[in-house]
Amino acid sequence: QIKIMKQSQIKKLVKEGQIQILINLQVQGNNSEAIDKATRKQIDEIVELGKEIRARISAPELIDQEKGWFSQYAEIELLVPNSDTIFDIMLDYMVTNIEILAPKKIELKAETHQDRLNDLILKFRESEKAILLLAAHRKMLEAEVETLKKPKSKKKKSPKSKE
């Protein structure tokens, strides 16, 4: 589905303060229907944050036959009201790239920039925490597997044992 806004309308809205951006998304998973549904949902949600110029989506593509792993790409060009919206999109969706097409310069208040940097730091910390938790969980599972691999010793049960 392709929607195209007229170039004159885009220029007028940019002059009025809108920011024209191009966003690339990539969604991956082991179920082509599920990733297609997730990609389309993300496109719909992102488009609601601005004024859509055009959106394109590829069909899910099998990228790893052995693992049954699919990948799907989408490209959305839209006008957003401010740089905060760009940052929100970046943090909340599976964005692989954002290109600011217009205007050439964007003024940003120091407080806004500070808030966005702190949002980014928070996102990094959340990711770091999840990675550390997964690493710890993996170590526990590896230790459990090693325990299960060891031959069980044939100990005689003591008479006091209730086993």
mmCIF file of C-alpha atoms in Angstrom:
data_model
loop_
_atom_site.group_PDB
_atom_site.id
_atom_site.type_symbol
_atom_site.label_atom_id
_atom_site.label_comp_id
_atom_site.label_asym_id
_atom_site.label_seq_id
_atom_site.Cartn_x
_atom_site.Cartn_y
_atom_site.Cartn_z
ATOM 1 C CA GLN A 1 0.000 0.000 0.000
ATOM 2 C CA ILE A 2 1.561 3.280 -1.127
ATOM 3 C CA LYS A 3 0.284 6.702 -0.057
ATOM 4 C CA ILE A 4 2.016 9.749 -1.477
ATOM 5 C CA MET A 5 1.670 13.324 -0.243
ATOM 6 C CA LYS A 6 2.247 16.143 -2.729
ATOM 7 C CA GLN A 7 5.709 17.742 -2.596
ATOM 8 C CA SER A 8 4.187 21.248 -2.313
ATOM 9 C CA GLN A 9 2.192 20.154 0.733
ATOM 10 C CA ILE A 10 5.318 18.622 2.323
ATOM 11 C CA LYS A 11 7.319 21.840 1.811
ATOM 12 C CA LYS A 12 4.496 23.935 3.285
ATOM 13 C CA LEU A 13 4.289 21.731 6.410
ATOM 14 C CA VAL A 14 8.094 21.769 6.863
ATOM 15 C CA LYS A 15 8.010 25.596 6.696
ATOM 16 C CA GLU A 16 5.344 25.479 9.416
ATOM 17 C CA GLY A 17 7.715 23.533 11.685
ATOM 18 C CA GLN A 18 7.129 19.876 10.813
ATOM 19 C CA ILE A 19 10.171 17.596 10.425
ATOM 20 C CA GLN A 20 10.312 15.277 7.424
ATOM 21 C CA ILE A 21 11.909 11.931 8.273
ATOM 22 C CA LEU A 22 12.568 8.591 6.665
ATOM 23 C CA ILE A 23 12.482 5.576 8.971
ATOM 24 C CA ASN A 24 13.670 2.050 8.251
ATOM 25 C CA LEU A 25 12.408 -0.865 10.335
ATOM 26 C CA GLN A 26 13.501 -4.471 10.512
ATOM 27 C CA VAL A 27 11.555 -7.151 12.327
ATOM 28 C CA GLN A 28 12.868 -10.704 12.694
ATOM 29 C CA GLY A 29 11.486 -13.928 14.045
ATOM 30 C CA ASN A 30 10.761 -17.580 13.379
ATOM 31 C CA ASN A 31 7.174 -17.088 12.175
ATOM 32 C CA SER A 32 6.670 -15.127 8.956
ATOM 33 C CA GLU A 33 3.007 -14.357 9.664
ATOM 34 C CA ALA A 34 3.799 -13.080 13.162
ATOM 35 C CA ILE A 35 6.610 -10.788 11.989
ATOM 36 C CA ASP A 36 4.417 -9.451 9.181
ATOM 37 C CA LYS A 37 1.688 -8.692 11.709
ATOM 38 C CA ALA A 38 4.209 -7.042 14.091
ATOM 39 C CA THR A 39 5.745 -4.959 11.281
ATOM 40 C CA ARG A 40 2.356 -3.746 10.059
ATOM 41 C CA LYS A 41 1.309 -2.912 13.629
ATOM 42 C CA GLN A 42 4.486 -0.865 14.134
ATOM 43 C CA ILE A 43 3.923 0.990 10.857
ATOM 44 C CA ASP A 44 0.334 1.814 11.871
ATOM 45 C CA GLU A 45 1.470 3.056 15.298
ATOM 46 C CA ILE A 46 4.330 5.148 13.895
ATOM 47 C CA VAL A 47 2.124 6.713 11.218
ATOM 48 C CA GLU A 48 -0.271 7.859 13.960
ATOM 49 C CA LEU A 49 2.570 9.951 15.432
ATOM 50 C CA GLY A 50 2.808 12.168 12.359
ATOM 51 C CA LYS A 51 1.541 12.763 8.854
ATOM 52 C CA GLU A 52 2.307 9.892 6.487
ATOM 53 C CA ILE A 53 3.984 10.731 3.198
ATOM 54 C CA ARG A 54 4.505 7.119 2.118
ATOM 55 C CA ALA A 55 5.074 3.665 3.582
ATOM 56 C CA ARG A 56 6.532 0.570 1.951
ATOM 57 C CA ILE A 57 6.896 -2.925 3.334
ATOM 58 C CA SER A 58 8.692 -5.991 2.011
ATOM 59 C CA ALA A 59 7.414 -9.523 2.290
ATOM 60 C CA PRO A 60 8.974 -11.591 5.097
ATOM 61 C CA GLU A 61 12.114 -13.265 3.760
ATOM 62 C CA LEU A 62 13.648 -16.510 5.038
ATOM 63 C CA ILE A 63 17.209 -15.567 5.979
ATOM 64 C CA ASP A 64 18.279 -18.724 7.843
ATOM 65 C CA GLN A 65 16.850 -21.980 6.487
ATOM 66 C CA GLU A 66 18.314 -24.096 9.301
ATOM 67 C CA LYS A 67 16.777 -22.012 12.075
ATOM 68 C CA GLY A 68 13.640 -21.040 10.152
ATOM 69 C CA TRP A 69 14.475 -17.368 10.748
ATOM 70 C CA PHE A 70 12.639 -14.630 8.826
ATOM 71 C CA SER A 71 13.320 -10.931 8.354
ATOM 72 C CA GLN A 72 11.057 -8.160 7.116
ATOM 73 C CA TYR A 73 11.847 -4.557 6.233
ATOM 74 C CA ALA A 74 9.709 -1.457 6.059
ATOM 75 C CA GLU A 75 10.330 2.154 5.127
ATOM 76 C CA ILE A 76 8.147 5.008 6.329
ATOM 77 C CA GLU A 77 8.440 8.613 5.279
ATOM 78 C CA LEU A 78 6.467 11.014 7.408
ATOM 79 C CA LEU A 79 6.228 14.463 8.895
ATOM 80 C CA VAL A 80 6.457 14.716 12.673
ATOM 81 C CA PRO A 81 5.704 17.740 14.849
ATOM 82 C CA ASN A 82 9.039 17.858 16.704
ATOM 83 C CA SER A 83 12.332 16.145 17.528
ATOM 84 C CA ASP A 84 10.783 14.553 20.634
ATOM 85 C CA THR A 85 8.582 12.450 18.357
ATOM 86 C CA ILE A 86 11.652 11.284 16.430
ATOM 87 C CA PHE A 87 13.318 10.232 19.649
ATOM 88 C CA ASP A 88 10.184 8.450 20.886
ATOM 89 C CA ILE A 89 10.006 6.479 17.638
ATOM 90 C CA MET A 90 13.663 5.545 17.955
ATOM 91 C CA LEU A 91 13.244 4.235 21.498
ATOM 92 C CA ASP A 92 9.865 2.531 21.127
ATOM 93 C CA TYR A 93 10.088 0.728 17.782
ATOM 94 C CA MET A 94 12.431 -1.630 15.900
ATOM 95 C CA VAL A 95 14.058 1.198 13.975
ATOM 96 C CA THR A 96 17.280 0.447 12.120
ATOM 97 C CA ASN A 97 17.768 3.928 10.711
ATOM 98 C CA ILE A 98 16.269 7.422 10.854
ATOM 99 C CA GLU A 99 17.112 10.072 8.299
ATOM 100 C CA ILE A 100 16.028 13.682 8.739
ATOM 101 C CA LEU A 101 15.139 14.869 5.231
ATOM 102 C CA ALA A 102 14.000 18.403 6.091
ATOM 103 C CA PRO A 103 14.647 20.965 7.454
ATOM 104 C CA LYS A 104 18.429 21.119 7.251
ATOM 105 C CA LYS A 105 18.713 22.650 10.745
ATOM 106 C CA ILE A 106 16.698 21.900 13.865
ATOM 107 C CA GLU A 107 16.912 23.989 17.008
ATOM 108 C CA LEU A 108 16.865 22.033 20.217
ATOM 109 C CA LYS A 109 16.539 23.453 23.714
ATOM 110 C CA ALA A 110 19.219 22.270 26.145
ATOM 111 C CA GLU A 111 16.574 20.886 28.510
ATOM 112 C CA THR A 112 14.961 18.864 25.728
ATOM 113 C CA HIS A 113 18.356 17.523 24.664
ATOM 114 C CA GLN A 114 19.155 16.659 28.289
ATOM 115 C CA ASP A 115 15.823 14.843 28.734
ATOM 116 C CA ARG A 116 16.405 12.804 25.578
ATOM 117 C CA LEU A 117 19.950 11.879 26.593
ATOM 118 C CA ASN A 118 18.621 10.708 29.950
ATOM 119 C CA ASP A 119 15.918 8.667 28.178
ATOM 120 C CA LEU A 120 18.637 7.068 26.083
ATOM 121 C CA ILE A 121 20.745 6.312 29.159
ATOM 122 C CA LEU A 122 17.717 4.710 30.817
ATOM 123 C CA LYS A 123 17.086 2.557 27.727
ATOM 124 C CA PHE A 124 20.738 1.457 27.703
ATOM 125 C CA ARG A 125 20.543 0.552 31.407
ATOM 126 C CA GLU A 126 17.338 -1.458 30.857
ATOM 127 C CA SER A 127 19.042 -3.362 28.040
ATOM 128 C CA GLU A 128 22.158 -3.899 30.124
ATOM 129 C CA LYS A 129 20.062 -5.234 33.016
ATOM 130 C CA ALA A 130 18.233 -7.648 30.693
ATOM 131 C CA ILE A 131 21.524 -8.865 29.201
ATOM 132 C CA LEU A 132 23.049 -9.437 32.632
ATOM 133 C CA LEU A 133 19.938 -11.277 33.790
ATOM 134 C CA LEU A 134 20.000 -13.513 30.702
ATOM 135 C CA ALA A 135 23.735 -14.177 31.169
ATOM 136 C CA ALA A 136 23.177 -15.174 34.808
ATOM 137 C CA HIS A 137 20.249 -17.387 33.817
ATOM 138 C CA ARG A 138 22.376 -19.042 31.137
ATOM 139 C CA LYS A 139 25.170 -19.749 33.626
ATOM 140 C CA MET A 140 22.674 -21.347 35.991
ATOM 141 C CA LEU A 141 21.267 -23.511 33.187
ATOM 142 C CA GLU A 142 24.771 -24.518 32.043
ATOM 143 C CA ALA A 143 25.649 -25.509 35.602
ATOM 144 C CA GLU A 144 22.437 -27.534 35.827
ATOM 145 C CA VAL A 145 23.221 -29.290 32.538
ATOM 146 C CA GLU A 146 26.726 -30.151 33.787
ATOM 147 C CA THR A 147 25.245 -31.542 36.986
ATOM 148 C CA LEU A 148 22.844 -33.707 35.002
ATOM 149 C CA LYS A 149 25.684 -34.957 32.755
ATOM 150 C CA LYS A 150 27.789 -36.193 35.699
ATOM 151 C CA PRO A 151 27.316 -39.874 36.486
ATOM 152 C CA LYS A 152 25.385 -40.319 39.662
ATOM 153 C CA SER A 153 27.457 -41.765 42.479
ATOM 154 C CA LYS A 154 26.116 -44.917 43.996
ATOM 155 C CA LYS A 155 25.906 -43.975 47.641
ATOM 156 C CA LYS A 156 24.256 -46.274 50.063
ATOM 157 C CA LYS A 157 21.230 -44.776 51.685
ATOM 158 C CA SER A 158 21.665 -44.203 55.343
ATOM 159 C CA PRO A 159 19.028 -45.726 57.595
ATOM 160 C CA LYS A 160 18.116 -42.234 58.828
ATOM 161 C CA SER A 161 17.413 -40.994 55.310
ATOM 162 C CA LYS A 162 13.776 -40.669 54.370
ATOM 163 C CA GLU A 163 14.414 -41.142 50.632
#
